mmCIF file of C-alpha atoms in Angstrom:
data_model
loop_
_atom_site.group_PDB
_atom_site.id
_atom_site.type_symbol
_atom_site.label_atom_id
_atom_site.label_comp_id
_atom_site.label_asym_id
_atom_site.label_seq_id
_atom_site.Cartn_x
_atom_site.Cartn_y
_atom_site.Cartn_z
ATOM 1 C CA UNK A 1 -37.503 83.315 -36.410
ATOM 2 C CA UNK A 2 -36.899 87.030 -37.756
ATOM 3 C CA UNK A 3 -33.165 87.447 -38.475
ATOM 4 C CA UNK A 4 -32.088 90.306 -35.924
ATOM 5 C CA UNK A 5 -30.184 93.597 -38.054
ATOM 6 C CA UNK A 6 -27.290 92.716 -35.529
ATOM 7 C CA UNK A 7 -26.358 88.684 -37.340
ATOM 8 C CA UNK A 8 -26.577 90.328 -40.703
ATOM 9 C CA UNK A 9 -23.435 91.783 -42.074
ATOM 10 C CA UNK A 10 -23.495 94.358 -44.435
ATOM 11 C CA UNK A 11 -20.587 95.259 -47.081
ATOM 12 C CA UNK A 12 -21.200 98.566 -48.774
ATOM 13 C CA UNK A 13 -18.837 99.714 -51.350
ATOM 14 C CA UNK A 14 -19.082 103.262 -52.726
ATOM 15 C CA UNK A 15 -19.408 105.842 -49.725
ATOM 16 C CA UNK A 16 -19.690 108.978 -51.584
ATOM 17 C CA UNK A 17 -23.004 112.020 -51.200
ATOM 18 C CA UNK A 18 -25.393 108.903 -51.680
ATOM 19 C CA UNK A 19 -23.540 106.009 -50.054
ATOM 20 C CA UNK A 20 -22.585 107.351 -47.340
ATOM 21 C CA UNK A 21 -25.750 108.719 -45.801
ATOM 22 C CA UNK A 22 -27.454 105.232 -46.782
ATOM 23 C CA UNK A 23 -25.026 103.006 -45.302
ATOM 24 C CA UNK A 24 -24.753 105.562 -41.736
ATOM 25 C CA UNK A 25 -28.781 104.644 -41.820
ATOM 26 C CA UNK A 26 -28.233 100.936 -41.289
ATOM 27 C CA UNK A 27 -25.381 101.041 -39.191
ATOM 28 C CA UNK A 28 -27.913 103.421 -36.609
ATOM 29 C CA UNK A 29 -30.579 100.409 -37.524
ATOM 30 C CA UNK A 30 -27.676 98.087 -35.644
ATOM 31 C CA UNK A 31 -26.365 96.537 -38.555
ATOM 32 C CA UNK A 32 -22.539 95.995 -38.603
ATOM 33 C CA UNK A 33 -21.322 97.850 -41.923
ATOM 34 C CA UNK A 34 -17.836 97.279 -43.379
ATOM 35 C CA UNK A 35 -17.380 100.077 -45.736
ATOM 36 C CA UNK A 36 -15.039 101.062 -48.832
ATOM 37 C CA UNK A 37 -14.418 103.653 -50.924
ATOM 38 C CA UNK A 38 -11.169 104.612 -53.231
ATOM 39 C CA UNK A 39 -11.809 107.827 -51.927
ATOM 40 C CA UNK A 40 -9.664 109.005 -48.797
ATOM 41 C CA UNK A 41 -11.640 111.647 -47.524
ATOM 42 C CA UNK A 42 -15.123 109.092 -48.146
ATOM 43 C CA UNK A 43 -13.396 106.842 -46.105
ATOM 44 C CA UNK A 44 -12.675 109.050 -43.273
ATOM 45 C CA UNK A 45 -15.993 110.231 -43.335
ATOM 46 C CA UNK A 46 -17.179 106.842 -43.307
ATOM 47 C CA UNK A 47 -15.074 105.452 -40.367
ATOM 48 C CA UNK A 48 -16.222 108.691 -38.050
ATOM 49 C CA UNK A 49 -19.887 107.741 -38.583
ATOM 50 C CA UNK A 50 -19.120 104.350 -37.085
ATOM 51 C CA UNK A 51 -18.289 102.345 -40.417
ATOM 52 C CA UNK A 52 -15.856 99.552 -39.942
ATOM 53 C CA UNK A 53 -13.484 100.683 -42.910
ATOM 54 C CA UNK A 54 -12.106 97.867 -45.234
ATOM 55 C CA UNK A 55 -8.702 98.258 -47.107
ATOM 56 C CA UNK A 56 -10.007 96.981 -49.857
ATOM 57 C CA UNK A 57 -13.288 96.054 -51.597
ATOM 58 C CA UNK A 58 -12.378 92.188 -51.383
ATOM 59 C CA UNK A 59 -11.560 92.636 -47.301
ATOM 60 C CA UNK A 60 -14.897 94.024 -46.958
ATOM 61 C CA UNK A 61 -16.916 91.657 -48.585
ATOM 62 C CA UNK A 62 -15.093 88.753 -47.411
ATOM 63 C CA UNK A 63 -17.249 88.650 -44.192
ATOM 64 C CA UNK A 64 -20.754 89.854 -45.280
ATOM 65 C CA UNK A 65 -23.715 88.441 -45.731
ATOM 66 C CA UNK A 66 -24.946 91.482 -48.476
ATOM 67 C CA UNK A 67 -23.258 93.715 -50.585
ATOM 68 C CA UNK A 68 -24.344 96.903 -51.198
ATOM 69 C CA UNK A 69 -22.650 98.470 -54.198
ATOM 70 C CA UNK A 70 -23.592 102.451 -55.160
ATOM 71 C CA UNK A 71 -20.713 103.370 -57.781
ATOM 72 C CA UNK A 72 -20.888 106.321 -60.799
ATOM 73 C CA UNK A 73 -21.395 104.073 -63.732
ATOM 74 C CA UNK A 74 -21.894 100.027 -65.076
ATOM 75 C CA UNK A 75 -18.477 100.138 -66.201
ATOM 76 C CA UNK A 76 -17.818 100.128 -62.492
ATOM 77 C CA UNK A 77 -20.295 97.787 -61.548
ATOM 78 C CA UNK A 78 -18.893 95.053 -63.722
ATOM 79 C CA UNK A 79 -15.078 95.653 -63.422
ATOM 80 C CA UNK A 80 -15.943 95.475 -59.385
ATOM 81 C CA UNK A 81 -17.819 92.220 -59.623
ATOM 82 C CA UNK A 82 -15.080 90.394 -62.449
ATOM 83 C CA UNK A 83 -12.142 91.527 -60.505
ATOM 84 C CA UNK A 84 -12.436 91.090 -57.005
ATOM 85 C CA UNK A 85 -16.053 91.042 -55.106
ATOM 86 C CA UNK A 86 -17.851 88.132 -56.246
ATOM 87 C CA UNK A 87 -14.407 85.639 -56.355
ATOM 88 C CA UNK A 88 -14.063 87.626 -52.273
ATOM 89 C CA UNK A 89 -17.707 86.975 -51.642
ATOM 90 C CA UNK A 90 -18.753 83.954 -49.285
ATOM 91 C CA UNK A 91 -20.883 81.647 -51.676
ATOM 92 C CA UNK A 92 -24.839 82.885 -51.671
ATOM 93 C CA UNK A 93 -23.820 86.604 -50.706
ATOM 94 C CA UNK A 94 -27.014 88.832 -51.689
ATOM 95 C CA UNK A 95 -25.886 91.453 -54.053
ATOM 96 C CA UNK A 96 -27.806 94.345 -54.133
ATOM 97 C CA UNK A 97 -27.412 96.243 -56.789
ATOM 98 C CA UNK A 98 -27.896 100.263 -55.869
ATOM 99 C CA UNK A 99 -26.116 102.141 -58.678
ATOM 100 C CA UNK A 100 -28.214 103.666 -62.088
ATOM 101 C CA UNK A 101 -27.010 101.918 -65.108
ATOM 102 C CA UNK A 102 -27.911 100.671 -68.081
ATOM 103 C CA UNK A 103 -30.397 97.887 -68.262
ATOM 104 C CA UNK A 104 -28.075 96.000 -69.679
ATOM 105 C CA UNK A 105 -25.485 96.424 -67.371
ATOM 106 C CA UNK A 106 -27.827 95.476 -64.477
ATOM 107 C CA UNK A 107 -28.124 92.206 -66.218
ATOM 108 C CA UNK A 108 -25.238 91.381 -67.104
ATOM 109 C CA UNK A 109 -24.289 91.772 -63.420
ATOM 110 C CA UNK A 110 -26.816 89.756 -62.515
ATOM 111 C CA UNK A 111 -25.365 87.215 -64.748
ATOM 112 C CA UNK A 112 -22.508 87.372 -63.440
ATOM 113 C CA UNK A 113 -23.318 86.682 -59.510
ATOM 114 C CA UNK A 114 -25.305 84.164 -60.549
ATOM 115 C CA UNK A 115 -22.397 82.802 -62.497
ATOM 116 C CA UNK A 116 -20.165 83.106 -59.263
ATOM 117 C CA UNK A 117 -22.888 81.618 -56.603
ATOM 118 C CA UNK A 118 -24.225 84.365 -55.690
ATOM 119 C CA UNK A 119 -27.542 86.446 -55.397
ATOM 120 C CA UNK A 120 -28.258 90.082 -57.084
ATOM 121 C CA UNK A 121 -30.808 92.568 -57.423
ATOM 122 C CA UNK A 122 -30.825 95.845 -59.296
ATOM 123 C CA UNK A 123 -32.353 99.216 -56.949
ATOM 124 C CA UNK A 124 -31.504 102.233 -57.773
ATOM 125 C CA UNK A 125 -32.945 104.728 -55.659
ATOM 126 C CA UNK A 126 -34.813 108.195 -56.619
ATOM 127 C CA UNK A 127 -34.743 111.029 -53.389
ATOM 128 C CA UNK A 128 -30.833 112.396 -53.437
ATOM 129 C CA UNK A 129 -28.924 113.392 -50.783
ATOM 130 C CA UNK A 130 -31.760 114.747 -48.351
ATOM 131 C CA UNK A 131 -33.415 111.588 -49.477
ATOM 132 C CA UNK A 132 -30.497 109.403 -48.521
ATOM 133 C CA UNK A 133 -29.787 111.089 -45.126
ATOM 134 C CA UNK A 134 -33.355 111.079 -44.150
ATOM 135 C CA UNK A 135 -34.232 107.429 -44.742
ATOM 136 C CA UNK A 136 -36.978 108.320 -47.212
ATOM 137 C CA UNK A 137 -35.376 106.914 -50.598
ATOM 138 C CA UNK A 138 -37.440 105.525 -52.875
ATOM 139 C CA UNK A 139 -36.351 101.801 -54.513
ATOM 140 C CA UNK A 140 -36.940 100.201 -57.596
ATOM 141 C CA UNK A 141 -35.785 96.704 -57.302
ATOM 142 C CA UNK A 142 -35.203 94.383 -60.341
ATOM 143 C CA UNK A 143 -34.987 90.054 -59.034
ATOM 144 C CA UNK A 144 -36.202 86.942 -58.025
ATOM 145 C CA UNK A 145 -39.389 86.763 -55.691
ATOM 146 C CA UNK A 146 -37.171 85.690 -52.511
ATOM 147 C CA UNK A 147 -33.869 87.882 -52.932
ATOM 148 C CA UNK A 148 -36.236 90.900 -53.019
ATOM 149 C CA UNK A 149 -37.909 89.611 -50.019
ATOM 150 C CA UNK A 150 -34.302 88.862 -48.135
ATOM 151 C CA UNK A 151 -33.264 92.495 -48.978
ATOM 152 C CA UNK A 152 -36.329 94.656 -48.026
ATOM 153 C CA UNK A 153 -35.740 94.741 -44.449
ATOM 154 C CA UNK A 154 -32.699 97.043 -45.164
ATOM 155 C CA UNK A 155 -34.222 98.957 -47.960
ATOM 156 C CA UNK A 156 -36.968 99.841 -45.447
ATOM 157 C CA UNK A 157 -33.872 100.898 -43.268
ATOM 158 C CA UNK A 158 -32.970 103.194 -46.038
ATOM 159 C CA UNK A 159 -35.822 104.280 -48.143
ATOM 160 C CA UNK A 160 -39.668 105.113 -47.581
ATOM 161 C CA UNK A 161 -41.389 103.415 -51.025
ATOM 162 C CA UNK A 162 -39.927 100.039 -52.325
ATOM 163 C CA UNK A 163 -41.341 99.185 -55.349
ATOM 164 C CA UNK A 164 -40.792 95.092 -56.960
ATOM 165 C CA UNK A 165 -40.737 96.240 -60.729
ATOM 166 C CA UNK A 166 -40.008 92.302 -61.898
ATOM 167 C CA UNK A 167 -37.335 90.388 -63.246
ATOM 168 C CA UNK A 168 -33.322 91.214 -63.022
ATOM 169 C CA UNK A 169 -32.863 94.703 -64.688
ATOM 170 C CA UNK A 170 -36.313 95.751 -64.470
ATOM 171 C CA UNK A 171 -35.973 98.271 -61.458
ATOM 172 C CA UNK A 172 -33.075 100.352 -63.598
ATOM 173 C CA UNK A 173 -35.841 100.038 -66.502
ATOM 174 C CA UNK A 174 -38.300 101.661 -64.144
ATOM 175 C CA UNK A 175 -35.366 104.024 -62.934
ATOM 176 C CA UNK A 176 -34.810 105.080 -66.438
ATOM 177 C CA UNK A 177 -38.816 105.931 -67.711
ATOM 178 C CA UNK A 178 -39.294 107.707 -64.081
ATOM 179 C CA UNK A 179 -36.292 110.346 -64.812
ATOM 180 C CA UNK A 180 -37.151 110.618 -68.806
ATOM 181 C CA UNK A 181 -40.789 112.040 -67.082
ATOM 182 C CA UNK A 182 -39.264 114.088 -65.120
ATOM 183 C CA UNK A 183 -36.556 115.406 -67.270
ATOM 184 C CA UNK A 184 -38.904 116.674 -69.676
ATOM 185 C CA UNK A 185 -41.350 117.774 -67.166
ATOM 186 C CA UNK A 186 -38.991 120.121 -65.599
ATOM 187 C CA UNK A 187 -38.411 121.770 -69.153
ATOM 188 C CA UNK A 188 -42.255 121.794 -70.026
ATOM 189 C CA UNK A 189 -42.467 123.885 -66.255
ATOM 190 C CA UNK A 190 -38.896 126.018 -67.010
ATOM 191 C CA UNK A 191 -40.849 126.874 -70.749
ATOM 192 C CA UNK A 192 -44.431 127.611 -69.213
ATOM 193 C CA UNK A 193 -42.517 130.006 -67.047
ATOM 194 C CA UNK A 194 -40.259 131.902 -69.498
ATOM 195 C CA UNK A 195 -43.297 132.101 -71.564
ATOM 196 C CA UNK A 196 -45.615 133.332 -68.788
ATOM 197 C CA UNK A 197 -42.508 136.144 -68.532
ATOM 198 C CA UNK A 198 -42.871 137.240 -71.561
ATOM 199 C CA UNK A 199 -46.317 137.749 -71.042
ATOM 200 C CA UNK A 200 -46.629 139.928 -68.428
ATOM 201 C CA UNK A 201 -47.323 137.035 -66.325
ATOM 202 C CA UNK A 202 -46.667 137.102 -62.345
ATOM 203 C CA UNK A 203 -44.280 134.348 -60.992
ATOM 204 C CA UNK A 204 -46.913 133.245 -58.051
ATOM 205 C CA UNK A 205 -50.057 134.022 -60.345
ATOM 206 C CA UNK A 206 -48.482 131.206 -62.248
ATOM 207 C CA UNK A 207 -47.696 128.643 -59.920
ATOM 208 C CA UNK A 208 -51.256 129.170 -58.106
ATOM 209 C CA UNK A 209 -52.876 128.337 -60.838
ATOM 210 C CA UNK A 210 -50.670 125.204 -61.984
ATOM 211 C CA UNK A 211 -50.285 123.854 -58.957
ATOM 212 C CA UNK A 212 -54.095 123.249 -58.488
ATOM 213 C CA UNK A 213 -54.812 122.576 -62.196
ATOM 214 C CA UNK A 214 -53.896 119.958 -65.020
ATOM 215 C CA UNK A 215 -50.575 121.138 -65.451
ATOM 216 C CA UNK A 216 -49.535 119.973 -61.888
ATOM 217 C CA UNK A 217 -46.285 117.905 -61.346
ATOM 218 C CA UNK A 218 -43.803 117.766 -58.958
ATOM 219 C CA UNK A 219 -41.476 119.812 -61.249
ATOM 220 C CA UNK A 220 -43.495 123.290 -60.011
ATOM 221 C CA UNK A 221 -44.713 121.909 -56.518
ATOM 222 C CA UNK A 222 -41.567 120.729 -55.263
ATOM 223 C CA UNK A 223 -38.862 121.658 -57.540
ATOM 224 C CA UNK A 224 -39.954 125.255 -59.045
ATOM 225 C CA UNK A 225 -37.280 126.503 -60.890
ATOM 226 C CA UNK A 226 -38.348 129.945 -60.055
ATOM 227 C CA UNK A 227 -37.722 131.842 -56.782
ATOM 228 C CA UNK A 228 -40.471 132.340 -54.446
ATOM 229 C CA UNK A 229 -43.233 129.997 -54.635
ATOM 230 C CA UNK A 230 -42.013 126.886 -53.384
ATOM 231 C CA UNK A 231 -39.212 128.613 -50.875
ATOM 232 C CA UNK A 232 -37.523 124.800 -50.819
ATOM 233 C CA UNK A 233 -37.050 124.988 -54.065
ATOM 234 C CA UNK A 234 -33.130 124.940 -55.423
ATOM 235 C CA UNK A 235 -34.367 127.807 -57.555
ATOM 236 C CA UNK A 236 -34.103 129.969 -53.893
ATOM 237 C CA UNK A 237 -30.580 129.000 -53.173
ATOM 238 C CA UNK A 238 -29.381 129.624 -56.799
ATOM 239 C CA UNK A 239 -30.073 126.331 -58.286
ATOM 240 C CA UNK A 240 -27.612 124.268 -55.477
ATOM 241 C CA UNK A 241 -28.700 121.000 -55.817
ATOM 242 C CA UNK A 242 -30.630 119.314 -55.031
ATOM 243 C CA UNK A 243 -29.973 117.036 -58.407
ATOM 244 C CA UNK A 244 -27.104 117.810 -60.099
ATOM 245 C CA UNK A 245 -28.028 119.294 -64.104
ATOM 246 C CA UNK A 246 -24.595 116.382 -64.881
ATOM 247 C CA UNK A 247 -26.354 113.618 -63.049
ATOM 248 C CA UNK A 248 -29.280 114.058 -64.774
ATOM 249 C CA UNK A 249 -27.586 114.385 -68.475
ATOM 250 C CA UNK A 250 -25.729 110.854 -67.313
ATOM 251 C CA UNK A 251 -29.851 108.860 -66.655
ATOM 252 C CA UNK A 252 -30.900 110.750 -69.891
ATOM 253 C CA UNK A 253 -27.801 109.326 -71.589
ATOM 254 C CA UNK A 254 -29.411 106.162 -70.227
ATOM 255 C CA UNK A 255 -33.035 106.636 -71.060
ATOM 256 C CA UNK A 256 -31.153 107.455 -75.064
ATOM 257 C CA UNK A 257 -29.587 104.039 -75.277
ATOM 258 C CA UNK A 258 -32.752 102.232 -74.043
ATOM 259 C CA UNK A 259 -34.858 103.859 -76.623
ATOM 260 C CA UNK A 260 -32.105 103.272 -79.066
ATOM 261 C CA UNK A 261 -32.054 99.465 -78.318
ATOM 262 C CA UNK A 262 -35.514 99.099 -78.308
ATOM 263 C CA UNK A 263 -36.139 101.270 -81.240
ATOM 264 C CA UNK A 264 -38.853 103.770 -79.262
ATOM 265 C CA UNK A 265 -40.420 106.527 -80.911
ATOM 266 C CA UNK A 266 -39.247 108.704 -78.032
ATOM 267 C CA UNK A 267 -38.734 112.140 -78.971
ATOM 268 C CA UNK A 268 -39.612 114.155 -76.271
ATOM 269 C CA UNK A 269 -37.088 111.800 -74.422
ATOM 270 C CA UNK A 270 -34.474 112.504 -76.916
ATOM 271 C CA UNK A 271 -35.207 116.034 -77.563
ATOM 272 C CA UNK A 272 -34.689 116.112 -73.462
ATOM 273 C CA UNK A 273 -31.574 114.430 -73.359
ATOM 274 C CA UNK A 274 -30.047 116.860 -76.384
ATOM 275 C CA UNK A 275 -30.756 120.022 -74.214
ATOM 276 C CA UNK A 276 -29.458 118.396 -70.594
ATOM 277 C CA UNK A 277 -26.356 117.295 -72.235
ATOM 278 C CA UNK A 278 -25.731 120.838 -73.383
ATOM 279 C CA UNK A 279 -27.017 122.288 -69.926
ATOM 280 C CA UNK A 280 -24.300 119.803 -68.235
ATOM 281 C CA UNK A 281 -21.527 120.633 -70.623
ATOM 282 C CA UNK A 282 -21.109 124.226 -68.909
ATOM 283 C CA UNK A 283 -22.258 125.357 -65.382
ATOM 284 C CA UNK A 284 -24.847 123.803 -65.459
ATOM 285 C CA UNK A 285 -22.894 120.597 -64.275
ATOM 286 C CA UNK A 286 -23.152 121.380 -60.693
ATOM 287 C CA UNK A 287 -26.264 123.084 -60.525
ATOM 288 C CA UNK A 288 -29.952 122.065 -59.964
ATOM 289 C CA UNK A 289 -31.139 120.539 -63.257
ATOM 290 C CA UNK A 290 -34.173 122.902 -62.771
ATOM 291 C CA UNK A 291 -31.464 125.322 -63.647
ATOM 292 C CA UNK A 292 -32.045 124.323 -67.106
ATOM 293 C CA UNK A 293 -34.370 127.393 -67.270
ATOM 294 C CA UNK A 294 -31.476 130.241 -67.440
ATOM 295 C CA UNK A 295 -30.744 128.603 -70.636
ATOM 296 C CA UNK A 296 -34.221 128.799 -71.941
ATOM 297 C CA UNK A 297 -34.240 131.995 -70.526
ATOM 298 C CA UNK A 298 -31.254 133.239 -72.265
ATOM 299 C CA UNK A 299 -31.672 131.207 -75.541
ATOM 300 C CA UNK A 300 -35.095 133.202 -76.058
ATOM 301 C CA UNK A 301 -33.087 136.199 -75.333
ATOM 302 C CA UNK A 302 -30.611 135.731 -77.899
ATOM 303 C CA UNK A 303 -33.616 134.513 -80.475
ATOM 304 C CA UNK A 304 -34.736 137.861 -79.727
ATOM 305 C CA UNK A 305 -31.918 139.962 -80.185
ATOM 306 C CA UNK A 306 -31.361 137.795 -84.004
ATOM 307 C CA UNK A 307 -35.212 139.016 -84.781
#
């Protein structure tokens, strides 16, 4: 007999732009979610959208069935698990594993739960906020055959596309190669278009001919970093993400250390990771990473002004 959303309950820890939106999805889906964040004003978000708010991470695990973890780094992730959630956790709590990390990291969580009793997958999610809020996330899950199967009824609560990539760390390894494509996809599209400046080139004569030709990607159909062509784009709300241009830097800091330990003749991916690093070092921080074309724009400019 199918499990009803109502006798599963769900701990989710980390209730910040992503979390919060994800976990509000299940608890509409009827699933009882006890919630925690070291946040205050997270948390009082989280208890007005219905969340049963825990005082601690350990209280609200203690009573869950899965635990839903979306925190800013592995360091996190692992320091969570070692100090308090998996000794709190009731023995065989699904862990599921939402945060981007290292691959590493994933595993060595992993390790861990399954050290402490415990089940764990890795899925991280692609889609940001609108993604989160609209139940249309995309999942890359890294696990065993049946823990994947026990946690896709509430991935399909909270994303659209749930993809089984393999083994334990395998859905942050498909996390990583998806944003090193589309890191350096957005630059080849902010280039084409500085270029296409330069020669005389209209904005929408552009896109109309990219969109429909070899070049096409979802860096110029959905995320055109130039006003006007794509009127969703961040580009029309001046580069408000969207993706953050820091967020990015931090998966391309990810992708670098994956090529790095498995010695990848990457460049495009490191080359791509050099230039968001210095976009997210300045304003570029909190802007759309398909902001990264006022810096090409006004690198060329100052090239120019050397000649």
């Amino acid at each position: 007999m199918t499990e009803t959303p109502s006798a599963t309950t769900v701990a989710f820890l980390g209730l910040g732009h992503m979390g919060l939106p994800m976990a509000k999805n299940l608890v509409a889906a009827g699933y009882p979610v006890h919630g925690f964040d070291l946040v205050p004003a997270a948390v009082e978000a989280a208890r007005a959208s219905g969340i049963m708010v825990a005082q601690n991470g350990a209280e609200a695990v203690a009573s869950a069935s899965v635990v839903i973890t979306m925190f800013p780094a592995g360091k996190h992730v692992i320091e969570a698990y070692r100090a308090e959630l998996l000794a709190a956790a009731r023995p065989g709590t699904l862990f599921i594993e939402s945060s981007t990390i290292a691959v590493d990291e994933a595993r060595a969580a992993h390790a861990l739960a399954l050290a402490a009793g415990h089940r764990n997958i890795d899925a991280p999610v692609s889609g940001g906020v609108v993604g989160a809020e609209n139940g249309t996330l995309a999942f890359m899950v890294g696990g065993a055959d049946d823990d994947y199967a026990a946690a896709l009824p509430l991935l399909e609560v909270m994303g659209k596309r749930i993809v089984h990539c393999g083994g334990p760390g395998l859905g942050q390894a498909a996390k990583v190669c998806n944003n090193m494509i589309l890191a350096v996809s957005q630059i080849a599209v902010a280039e084409a278009f500085v270029l296409g400046e330069r020669l005389g080139l209209e904005h929408q004569a552009l896109f109309d001919v990219v969109s429909q030709a070899s070049g096409q990607c979802w860096s110029i159909t959905t995320n055109c970093p130039v006003p006007g062509p794509v009127p969703t784009s961040p580009a029309n709300r001046d580069y408000q993400p969207g993706f953050a241009g820091a967020l990015m830097a931090k998966d391309l800091g990810l992708a670098l250390h994956a090529i790095e330990q498995t010695s990848t003749d990457a460049q495009m991916g490191r080359l791509a990771q050099q230039m968001y690093a210095a976009f997210a070092a300045g304003d570029g921080a909190s802007r759309d990473f398909s902001g990264i074309i006022t810096d090409i724009r006004d690198d060329t400019d100052i090239r120019d002004d050397r000649a």
